[in-house]
Short mmCIF file of C-alpha atoms in Angstrom, two decimals:
data_model
loop_
_atom_site.label_atom_id
_atom_site.label_comp_id
_atom_site.label_asym_id
_atom_site.label_seq_id
_atom_site.Cartn_x
_atom_site.Cartn_y
_atom_site.Cartn_z
CA MET A 1 2.57 32.08 -26.53
CA ALA A 2 4.66 35.05 -27.63
CA PRO A 3 7.54 34.47 -30.00
CA ASP A 4 11.14 35.10 -29.03
CA SER A 5 13.93 36.69 -31.03
CA PRO A 6 16.81 34.16 -30.98
CA GLY A 7 19.68 35.12 -28.73
CA THR A 8 18.21 38.43 -27.58
CA THR A 9 16.04 37.65 -24.57
CA PRO A 10 17.30 36.91 -21.06
CA GLY A 11 17.26 33.32 -19.84
CA THR A 12 15.75 30.26 -21.46
CA ARG A 13 12.26 30.63 -22.90
CA PRO A 14 9.85 29.17 -20.34
CA GLY A 15 6.29 27.91 -20.68
CA VAL A 16 4.87 31.29 -19.56
CA ARG A 17 6.70 34.60 -19.35
CA ILE A 18 5.32 37.52 -17.37
CA LEU A 19 7.06 40.80 -18.14
CA VAL A 20 6.91 43.51 -15.47
CA VAL A 21 7.99 46.95 -16.71
CA GLY A 22 9.00 49.09 -13.75
CA GLY A 23 10.54 48.42 -10.36
CA GLY A 24 8.59 50.88 -8.21
CA TYR A 25 5.65 50.21 -5.89
CA VAL A 26 3.48 48.40 -8.43
CA GLY A 27 6.32 46.64 -10.24
CA MET A 28 8.05 45.31 -7.13
CA TYR A 29 4.93 44.31 -5.19
CA THR A 30 3.34 42.68 -8.24
CA ALA A 31 6.48 40.67 -9.01
CA LEU A 32 6.87 39.76 -5.33
CA ARG A 33 3.32 38.38 -5.08
CA LEU A 34 3.66 36.53 -8.39
CA GLN A 35 6.97 35.08 -7.21
CA ARG A 36 5.35 33.73 -4.05
CA LYS A 37 2.32 32.28 -5.85
CA LEU A 38 4.33 30.77 -8.73
CA LYS A 39 7.29 29.51 -6.69
CA GLN A 40 6.96 25.87 -7.79
CA ARG A 41 6.44 26.77 -11.47
CA LEU A 42 9.39 29.15 -11.37
CA ARG A 43 11.68 26.48 -9.94
CA SER A 44 10.60 23.91 -12.53
CA GLY A 45 11.14 26.35 -15.41
CA ASP A 46 7.46 26.29 -16.38
CA ALA A 47 7.22 30.07 -15.78
CA GLU A 48 9.48 33.12 -15.72
CA ILE A 49 9.02 36.60 -14.33
CA VAL A 50 11.17 39.25 -15.99
CA VAL A 51 11.40 42.68 -14.34
CA VAL A 52 12.72 45.56 -16.46
CA THR A 53 13.73 48.58 -14.37
CA PRO A 54 16.17 51.48 -14.85
CA GLU A 55 17.47 51.10 -11.27
CA PRO A 56 18.29 47.90 -9.32
CA TYR A 57 16.23 49.09 -6.37
CA MET A 58 12.79 50.32 -5.38
CA THR A 59 12.70 53.75 -3.72
CA TYR A 60 10.31 54.23 -0.80
CA GLN A 61 9.53 57.85 -1.71
CA PRO A 62 7.71 58.90 1.51
CA PHE A 63 11.09 58.65 3.27
CA LEU A 64 12.90 60.95 0.82
CA PRO A 65 12.33 64.11 2.93
CA GLU A 66 13.78 62.39 6.02
CA ALA A 67 16.71 61.12 3.97
CA ALA A 68 17.31 64.69 2.80
CA ALA A 69 17.23 65.90 6.40
CA GLY A 70 19.66 63.19 7.50
CA SER A 71 17.19 61.33 9.73
CA ILE A 72 17.51 58.18 7.60
CA SER A 73 20.51 56.82 5.72
CA PRO A 74 19.97 56.85 1.92
CA ARG A 75 20.66 53.14 1.62
CA HIS A 76 17.73 52.39 3.92
CA VAL A 77 15.29 54.32 1.71
CA VAL A 78 15.80 51.86 -1.14
CA VAL A 79 15.03 48.13 -1.42
CA PRO A 80 17.43 45.99 -3.53
CA LEU A 81 15.32 44.17 -6.12
CA ARG A 82 17.74 41.31 -6.70
CA ARG A 83 17.53 40.34 -3.04
CA VAL A 84 13.75 40.66 -2.73
CA LEU A 85 12.89 39.22 -6.14
CA ASN A 86 15.41 36.40 -6.01
CA HIS A 87 13.33 34.10 -8.23
CA CYS A 88 12.80 36.75 -10.93
CA THR A 89 15.05 37.78 -13.81
CA ILE A 90 16.08 41.42 -13.27
CA VAL A 91 17.02 43.41 -16.38
CA ILE A 92 18.49 46.86 -15.65
CA GLY A 93 17.46 49.05 -18.54
CA GLU A 94 14.84 51.33 -20.05
CA ALA A 95 11.82 49.99 -21.92
CA ASP A 96 11.65 52.16 -25.03
CA ARG A 97 8.66 50.60 -26.81
CA VAL A 98 5.95 48.02 -26.25
CA ASP A 99 4.39 46.33 -29.28
CA HIS A 100 1.56 44.41 -27.70
CA ALA A 101 0.28 43.18 -31.05
CA LYS A 102 3.55 41.22 -31.38
CA ARG A 103 3.93 40.72 -27.60
CA THR A 104 7.40 42.24 -27.52
CA ALA A 105 9.10 45.04 -25.59
CA THR A 106 12.21 46.86 -26.77
CA VAL A 107 14.66 47.45 -23.92
CA THR A 108 17.88 49.48 -23.86
CA THR A 109 20.29 48.17 -21.23
CA LEU A 110 23.54 49.46 -19.77
CA ALA A 111 25.43 47.22 -22.20
CA THR A 112 23.58 48.32 -25.33
CA ALA A 113 26.08 51.02 -26.26
CA GLU A 114 29.06 48.90 -25.17
CA ASP A 115 28.54 45.65 -27.07
CA GLY A 116 27.01 47.14 -30.22
CA THR A 117 24.34 44.44 -30.49
CA GLY A 118 21.41 46.84 -30.16
CA ALA A 119 18.44 46.85 -27.84
CA LEU A 120 16.85 43.69 -26.46
CA GLU A 121 13.57 42.43 -27.88
CA ILE A 122 11.86 40.67 -24.97
CA GLY A 123 8.86 38.53 -25.78
CA TYR A 124 6.13 37.91 -23.23
CA ASP A 125 2.77 36.27 -22.62
CA GLU A 126 1.48 38.70 -19.98
CA ILE A 127 2.74 42.23 -19.44
CA VAL A 128 2.42 44.50 -16.40
CA ILE A 129 3.16 48.12 -17.30
CA ALA A 130 4.14 50.12 -14.23
CA PRO A 131 6.91 52.60 -15.17
CA GLY A 132 5.62 55.18 -12.70
CA SER A 133 5.80 58.88 -13.47
CA VAL A 134 8.30 61.65 -14.09
CA SER A 135 8.40 65.27 -12.93
CA ARG A 136 5.95 67.52 -14.74
CA THR A 137 7.81 70.62 -15.83
CA LEU A 138 6.54 73.79 -17.48
CA PRO A 139 8.27 76.02 -20.02
CA VAL A 140 9.53 78.42 -17.37
CA PRO A 141 12.63 80.31 -18.56
CA GLY A 142 15.70 79.13 -16.64
CA LEU A 143 14.00 76.15 -15.01
CA ALA A 144 15.94 73.54 -16.98
CA ASP A 145 19.23 75.28 -16.10
CA PHE A 146 18.77 75.93 -12.40
CA GLY A 147 15.87 73.78 -11.16
CA ILE A 148 16.34 70.83 -8.80
CA GLY A 149 13.87 67.93 -8.67
CA PHE A 150 12.82 65.90 -5.66
CA LYS A 151 11.69 62.49 -6.87
CA THR A 152 14.71 60.20 -6.47
CA VAL A 153 17.04 59.34 -3.61
CA GLU A 154 19.91 60.86 -5.59
CA GLU A 155 18.03 64.18 -5.81
CA ALA A 156 17.17 64.08 -2.09
CA ILE A 157 20.77 63.54 -0.99
CA GLY A 158 22.07 65.97 -3.59
CA LEU A 159 19.68 68.62 -2.26
CA ARG A 160 20.83 68.06 1.33
CA ASN A 161 24.46 68.48 0.27
CA HIS A 162 23.53 71.53 -1.79
CA VAL A 163 21.74 73.27 1.11
CA ILE A 164 24.69 72.80 3.47
CA GLU A 165 27.12 73.92 0.74
CA GLN A 166 25.11 77.12 0.30
CA MET A 167 25.48 77.78 4.00
CA ASP A 168 29.23 77.22 3.64
CA ILE A 169 29.31 79.70 0.76
CA ALA A 170 27.27 82.25 2.71
CA SER A 171 29.61 81.90 5.69
CA ALA A 172 32.74 82.47 3.61
CA THR A 173 31.73 85.02 0.98
CA ARG A 174 32.44 88.75 1.27
CA ASP A 175 29.71 89.66 -1.20
CA PRO A 176 26.36 90.43 0.51
CA ALA A 177 24.44 89.64 -2.68
CA ILE A 178 25.97 86.16 -2.94
CA ARG A 179 25.30 85.59 0.74
CA ASP A 180 21.62 86.54 0.43
CA ALA A 181 21.14 84.38 -2.67
CA ALA A 182 22.89 81.42 -1.03
CA LEU A 183 20.60 81.63 2.00
CA THR A 184 17.38 81.90 -0.03
CA PHE A 185 15.63 78.60 -0.82
CA VAL A 186 12.61 78.58 -3.14
CA PHE A 187 10.30 75.55 -3.42
CA VAL A 188 7.65 75.43 -6.13
CA GLY A 189 4.71 73.12 -5.45
CA GLY A 190 2.56 72.75 -2.33
CA GLY A 191 1.86 69.03 -2.51
CA TYR A 192 3.39 66.30 -0.37
CA ALA A 193 6.82 66.39 -1.99
CA GLY A 194 7.28 70.14 -1.82
CA VAL A 195 5.89 70.74 1.67
CA GLU A 196 7.60 67.78 3.35
CA ALA A 197 10.93 68.46 1.62
CA LEU A 198 10.89 72.14 2.59
CA ALA A 199 9.78 71.43 6.16
CA GLU A 200 12.43 68.76 6.80
CA LEU A 201 15.25 70.74 5.19
CA GLU A 202 14.26 73.95 6.99
CA ASP A 203 14.31 72.02 10.24
CA MET A 204 17.73 70.59 9.42
CA ALA A 205 19.19 73.92 8.24
CA ARG A 206 17.89 75.79 11.29
CA TYR A 207 19.66 73.26 13.50
CA THR A 208 22.83 73.42 11.38
CA ALA A 209 22.98 77.23 11.62
CA ARG A 210 23.95 77.02 15.31
CA TYR A 211 27.34 75.63 14.25
CA TYR A 212 28.16 78.67 12.05
CA HIS A 213 29.70 81.66 13.77
CA ASN A 214 28.19 84.17 11.34
CA ILE A 215 24.87 82.61 10.27
CA LYS A 216 21.70 82.75 12.33
CA ALA A 217 18.56 80.72 11.68
CA THR A 218 16.74 83.96 10.93
CA ASP A 219 19.21 84.70 8.10
CA LEU A 220 17.82 81.79 6.08
CA ARG A 221 14.87 82.59 3.83
CA TRP A 222 12.47 79.84 2.76
CA VAL A 223 9.80 80.48 0.14
CA LEU A 224 6.99 78.08 -0.81
CA VAL A 225 5.16 78.88 -4.05
CA GLU A 226 1.80 77.23 -4.77
CA ALA A 227 -0.45 77.99 -7.76
CA SER A 228 -3.69 77.04 -5.99
CA GLY A 229 -5.23 78.55 -2.86
CA ARG A 230 -4.15 75.74 -0.49
CA ILE A 231 -1.38 73.28 0.25
CA LEU A 232 -1.57 69.56 1.06
CA PRO A 233 -5.10 69.10 -0.37
CA GLU A 234 -5.01 65.40 0.60
CA VAL A 235 -5.23 66.19 4.34
CA GLY A 236 -8.28 68.40 3.99
CA GLU A 237 -8.85 72.14 3.98
CA ALA A 238 -8.67 72.61 7.77
CA MET A 239 -5.37 70.76 8.12
CA GLY A 240 -4.04 72.54 5.04
CA ARG A 241 -4.70 75.88 6.72
CA TYR A 242 -3.02 74.63 9.88
CA ALA A 243 0.04 73.58 7.85
CA VAL A 244 0.24 77.06 6.30
CA GLY A 245 0.08 78.62 9.77
CA GLU A 246 2.71 76.23 11.12
CA LEU A 247 5.13 77.01 8.27
CA ARG A 248 4.56 80.77 8.48
CA GLY A 249 5.10 80.60 12.23
CA ARG A 250 8.56 79.20 11.50
CA GLY A 251 9.33 82.08 9.15
CA VAL A 252 8.54 80.32 5.86
CA ASP A 253 7.17 82.71 3.21
CA VAL A 254 4.14 80.81 1.83
CA ARG A 255 2.81 82.30 -1.42
CA LEU A 256 -0.59 80.89 -2.41
CA GLU A 257 -2.26 81.48 -5.79
CA THR A 258 1.17 82.40 -7.12
CA ARG A 259 3.24 81.00 -9.97
CA LEU A 260 6.88 81.01 -10.93
CA THR A 261 7.22 83.02 -14.14
CA THR A 262 10.98 82.86 -14.67
CA CYS A 263 14.17 81.88 -12.88
CA GLU A 264 16.74 83.11 -15.37
CA ASP A 265 20.10 84.29 -14.05
CA ARG A 266 19.28 82.63 -10.71
CA VAL A 267 16.51 85.11 -9.94
CA ALA A 268 13.10 83.60 -9.16
CA VAL A 269 10.38 85.94 -10.39
CA LEU A 270 6.84 85.21 -9.21
CA SER A 271 3.50 86.13 -10.76
CA ASP A 272 2.83 88.62 -7.94
CA GLY A 273 5.91 90.59 -9.01
CA SER A 274 8.24 89.36 -6.24
CA ARG A 275 11.87 88.70 -7.11
CA PHE A 276 14.15 86.37 -5.16
CA PRO A 277 17.83 86.04 -6.10
CA THR A 278 18.48 82.42 -5.15
CA ARG A 279 20.93 79.63 -5.76
CA THR A 280 18.34 76.97 -4.82
CA LEU A 281 15.12 76.39 -6.75
CA VAL A 282 13.35 73.10 -6.00
CA TRP A 283 10.60 72.09 -8.45
CA THR A 284 7.92 69.74 -7.10
CA ALA A 285 4.92 70.98 -9.08
CA GLY A 286 3.35 67.65 -9.96
CA VAL A 287 4.15 64.62 -12.10
CA ARG A 288 3.19 63.26 -15.51
CA PRO A 289 3.02 59.72 -16.93
CA ALA A 290 6.27 58.09 -18.01
CA PRO A 291 7.16 58.69 -21.70
CA LEU A 292 6.99 54.92 -22.36
CA LEU A 293 3.19 54.99 -22.34
CA ALA A 294 3.14 57.08 -25.51
CA ALA A 295 5.40 54.49 -27.18
CA THR A 296 2.90 51.65 -26.86
CA ASP A 297 -0.04 50.51 -28.98
CA LEU A 298 -2.33 50.57 -25.94
CA PRO A 299 -5.27 52.96 -25.31
CA LEU A 300 -4.52 56.14 -23.36
CA THR A 301 -6.67 58.74 -21.62
CA GLY A 302 -6.51 62.44 -22.42
CA ARG A 303 -3.91 62.82 -19.66
CA GLY A 304 -1.65 60.17 -21.15
CA ARG A 305 -2.37 57.35 -18.69
CA LEU A 306 -3.36 53.81 -19.69
CA ARG A 307 -7.12 53.33 -19.80
CA CYS A 308 -7.85 50.47 -17.40
CA THR A 309 -10.83 48.53 -16.09
CA ALA A 310 -11.63 47.85 -12.44
CA THR A 311 -9.84 44.50 -12.78
CA LEU A 312 -6.64 46.46 -13.65
CA GLY A 313 -6.49 45.12 -17.18
CA VAL A 314 -5.90 47.56 -20.02
CA GLU A 315 -9.32 48.31 -21.49
CA GLY A 316 -10.12 46.15 -24.51
CA VAL A 317 -6.66 44.58 -24.59
CA PRO A 318 -6.20 41.06 -23.17
CA HIS A 319 -2.97 40.04 -21.42
CA ALA A 320 -1.98 43.66 -20.65
CA TRP A 321 -2.18 45.06 -17.13
CA ALA A 322 -1.36 48.34 -15.40
CA ALA A 323 -1.69 50.13 -12.05
CA GLY A 324 -0.25 53.04 -10.11
CA ASP A 325 0.77 56.32 -11.71
CA ALA A 326 0.62 54.83 -15.21
CA ALA A 327 -3.01 53.69 -14.99
CA ALA A 328 -6.38 55.42 -14.98
CA VAL A 329 -8.32 53.01 -12.73
CA PRO A 330 -12.02 53.62 -11.95
CA ASP A 331 -12.73 54.23 -8.27
CA LEU A 332 -15.67 51.95 -7.44
CA THR A 333 -15.99 53.45 -3.94
CA ALA A 334 -16.46 57.03 -5.15
CA ALA A 335 -19.90 58.67 -5.00
CA GLU A 336 -19.52 60.23 -8.43
CA PRO A 337 -19.32 57.91 -11.45
CA GLY A 338 -16.23 58.28 -13.61
CA THR A 339 -13.94 59.08 -10.67
CA GLU A 340 -10.45 57.59 -10.89
CA THR A 341 -8.26 56.38 -8.05
CA ALA A 342 -5.58 58.83 -6.95
CA PRO A 343 -2.05 58.03 -8.19
CA ASN A 344 -0.51 57.54 -4.75
CA ALA A 345 1.29 54.83 -2.81
CA GLN A 346 -1.79 53.90 -0.78
CA HIS A 347 -3.59 52.73 -3.93
CA ALA A 348 -0.48 51.46 -5.75
CA VAL A 349 0.43 48.86 -3.09
CA ARG A 350 -3.13 47.53 -2.91
CA GLN A 351 -3.59 47.56 -6.67
CA ALA A 352 -0.43 45.49 -7.07
CA ARG A 353 -1.95 42.74 -4.93
CA THR A 354 -5.16 42.64 -6.98
CA LEU A 355 -3.26 42.87 -10.25
CA ALA A 356 -1.00 39.92 -9.40
CA ASP A 357 -3.99 37.81 -8.36
CA ASN A 358 -5.79 38.63 -11.61
CA VAL A 359 -2.76 37.70 -13.72
CA LEU A 360 -2.70 34.34 -11.94
CA ALA A 361 -6.45 33.95 -12.40
CA THR A 362 -6.05 34.54 -16.13
CA LEU A 363 -3.35 31.86 -16.37
CA GLU A 364 -5.52 29.41 -14.44
CA GLY A 365 -8.83 30.27 -16.09
CA ARG A 366 -10.47 31.67 -12.94
CA PRO A 367 -12.75 34.78 -12.75
CA LEU A 368 -11.12 38.13 -12.08
CA GLN A 369 -11.74 40.36 -9.07
CA GLU A 370 -12.33 44.11 -9.16
CA TYR A 371 -10.15 46.55 -7.28
CA ARG A 372 -11.92 48.63 -4.70
CA HIS A 373 -10.46 50.51 -1.76
CA LYS A 374 -11.99 53.41 0.08
CA TYR A 375 -9.38 56.10 0.64
CA ALA A 376 -8.37 56.00 4.31
CA GLY A 377 -6.82 59.47 4.53
CA SER A 378 -3.38 61.03 4.55
CA VAL A 379 -0.55 61.99 6.87
CA ALA A 380 2.24 64.50 6.27
CA SER A 381 5.37 65.47 8.16
CA LEU A 382 6.23 69.11 8.78
CA GLY A 383 9.64 68.43 10.28
CA LEU A 384 10.82 66.78 13.48
CA HIS A 385 7.90 66.23 15.92
CA LYS A 386 5.51 68.20 13.69
CA GLY A 387 2.87 66.96 11.25
CA VAL A 388 -0.75 66.92 10.07
CA ALA A 389 -3.09 64.01 9.45
CA HIS A 390 -6.64 63.40 8.28
CA VAL A 391 -7.39 59.70 8.71
CA TYR A 392 -10.86 58.09 8.69
CA GLY A 393 -12.42 61.48 9.25
CA ARG A 394 -10.25 62.34 12.27
CA ARG A 395 -7.88 65.29 12.24
CA LEU A 396 -4.55 65.28 14.05
CA LYS A 397 -1.78 67.86 14.22
CA GLY A 398 1.57 68.39 15.86
CA TYR A 399 3.33 65.52 17.62
CA PRO A 400 0.48 62.93 17.37
CA ALA A 401 0.26 63.44 13.59
CA TRP A 402 4.04 63.20 13.25
CA LEU A 403 4.07 59.97 15.28
CA MET A 404 1.27 58.54 13.14
CA HIS A 405 3.22 59.50 10.00
CA ARG A 406 6.30 57.60 11.18
CA THR A 407 4.33 54.60 12.44
CA TYR A 408 2.33 54.25 9.24
CA HIS A 409 5.30 54.48 6.90
CA LEU A 410 7.43 52.20 9.06
CA SER A 411 4.70 49.58 8.70
CA ARG A 412 4.59 50.06 4.93
CA VAL A 413 8.29 50.12 4.02
CA PRO A 414 9.10 46.72 2.43
CA THR A 415 11.05 43.93 4.18
CA PHE A 416 11.67 43.38 7.89
CA ASN A 417 15.34 44.22 7.28
CA ARG A 418 14.46 47.77 6.22
CA LYS A 419 11.94 48.25 9.02
CA ALA A 420 14.54 47.28 11.64
CA ARG A 421 17.24 49.50 10.16
CA VAL A 422 14.96 52.55 9.88
CA LEU A 423 13.69 52.08 13.44
CA ALA A 424 17.27 51.76 14.71
CA GLU A 425 18.27 54.98 12.94
CA TRP A 426 15.31 56.86 14.38
CA THR A 427 16.20 55.61 17.85
CA LEU A 428 19.85 56.68 17.51
CA ALA A 429 18.79 60.04 16.07
CA GLY A 430 16.76 60.64 19.20
CA LEU A 431 19.76 59.93 21.42
CA PHE A 432 22.47 61.83 19.56
CA LYS A 433 22.86 65.12 17.70
CA ARG A 434 22.05 65.55 14.02
CA GLU A 435 24.70 65.06 11.37
CA ILE A 436 25.47 68.37 9.70
CA VAL A 437 28.16 67.35 7.21
CA SER A 438 27.85 67.80 3.45
CA LEU A 439 29.20 64.99 1.27
CA GLY A 440 28.82 66.79 -2.03
CA SER A 441 32.16 65.40 -3.20
CA LEU A 442 30.46 62.01 -3.54
CA GLU A 443 28.82 63.36 -6.68
CA HIS A 444 32.27 63.83 -8.26
CA PRO A 445 34.47 61.10 -6.75
CA ARG A 446 37.25 61.49 -9.37
CA ALA A 447 37.66 65.24 -8.90
CA GLU A 448 40.68 65.04 -6.61
CA PHE A 449 42.42 62.44 -8.77
CA GLU A 450 41.76 64.44 -11.94
CA LEU A 451 43.21 67.49 -10.21
CA ALA A 452 46.37 65.55 -9.32
CA ALA A 453 46.71 63.76 -12.66
CA GLY A 454 46.02 66.91 -14.65
CA GLY A 455 49.07 68.73 -13.33
CA GLY A 456 47.10 71.29 -11.36
CA ALA A 457 44.16 71.77 -13.74
CA SER A 458 41.17 72.32 -11.52
CA PRO A 459 38.09 70.22 -12.29
CA ALA A 460 34.78 71.90 -12.94
CA PRO A 461 33.07 72.98 -9.72
CA ARG A 462 29.87 71.31 -8.61
CA PRO A 463 26.65 73.15 -9.44
CA GLY A 464 25.92 75.74 -6.80
CA THR A 465 29.50 76.05 -5.54
CA LEU A 466 32.13 78.70 -6.04
CA PRO A 467 35.08 78.03 -8.40
CA ARG A 468 38.03 76.31 -6.82
CA PRO A 469 41.23 78.36 -6.60
CA ASP A 470 44.45 77.09 -8.13
CA PRO A 471 46.61 75.85 -5.21
CA ASP A 472 49.78 77.12 -6.94
CA GLU A 473 48.40 80.60 -7.56
CA ARG A 474 49.98 83.36 -5.49
CA PRO A 475 48.19 86.69 -5.76
CA ASP A 476 50.39 89.75 -6.00
CA ASP A 477 48.11 91.85 -3.84
CA PRO A 478 47.62 91.11 -0.14
CA PRO A 479 44.29 89.57 0.79
CA GLU A 480 41.43 91.79 1.78
CA ALA A 481 40.47 92.07 5.41
CA PRO A 482 37.98 89.42 6.44
CA PRO A 483 34.36 90.54 6.73
CA GLU A 484 33.11 91.72 10.08
CA GLY A 485 32.66 88.84 12.50
CA LEU A 486 34.94 86.48 10.55
CA PRO A 487 38.01 85.34 12.50
CA PRO A 488 41.36 86.08 10.81
CA GLN A 489 42.31 82.40 10.48
CA ALA A 490 39.17 81.78 8.43
CA SER A 491 40.45 84.03 5.68
CA ARG A 492 43.61 82.01 5.10
#
């Protein structure tokens, strides 16, 4: 049994403590299954499940594009862990190190900097390492300054607000260069995240343009940059080609075998020599393992993932387990030996079930089972009523693929509560018009109060917006005439 540091670990030390690092697919589903199987032991205090996660919710990432497009409310894309894992101890914080030799994990919480007591040292008997992944960036000049990610619900909603704000800027500006840059949207990465995000947002923005008196849908420019020769490789080559044709038919500029070389000064320069002044650069070019994995004493592969066996235990290390993006798990159903399971949600949810059962088997002295699952296929949305799918060898496109995409993910989103809410929102969205409002001010809720309390000092503008004028400023010169097509009252 692992030792405890007095006064530093959450709760009272039980007979067995299982530490789950990460609250994503693997973390939540593993803890949920353990909670159900160990319910009696948890109530008696003979066991404890501790979940360490930086956010108090699990994000169902396949719904992020629809959340960005406004088809689903952001709060219905996330699952509150405290409600679902009501028999577990939830610790909101970042795991900085794992010392498996001592069976301890060092965790920085929200209170670490406030109370001055330092990070927590949490002891454990069994550990499940599932911190997920982070965006894989490249040393592209300007990317860190102007790039936007698409991996969290905050990024998805922020991007929706940003796109509508750019349309507001383009509608109001008198500078043609600013207008063109505001209406140019560049997405780097032709995988699921990039293609679905671009397709949903393009659909939303094209609809929104009808409510602007001086912006047409054809004024918006969408560019998809992909380094390889195809997009959506998971749905097969034929469906990938169809997706390219569908996007190009909607006016999207798809650049295959092309890379982003620089985006300094808000100008995206591609490897084929093209230059796109833009105020929106979305980076979705892959992911990499979470930094925590490098801060453990556990074996890693050349790509930085934990080396695991088919039973989802860390290779050569007892009482340590991993799955999902953090784990290199052998694919026993693959024809070629040495193949690893793909780091996607389809495998992660199923691996969590096997992992939880094997942890219980270890505690009870039973034999372990190997994880095996033959990949069923993939579905992808290309906007409202449009999609592609390659499932069990069958190819679908258009409305049937889109319907399959929604049906599959509705069945997979956790909890009946979330399923009902998402279905209700889809139903209402089919009956009423889209919402086209930007709530970018939510990102800076104190801006108006700071403006009032500061005696007129204007707060810093949000990224991607124009500076805010001083309300007390009275220019000496009369205002310029509004641009052609702009009504006089709009210039006041």
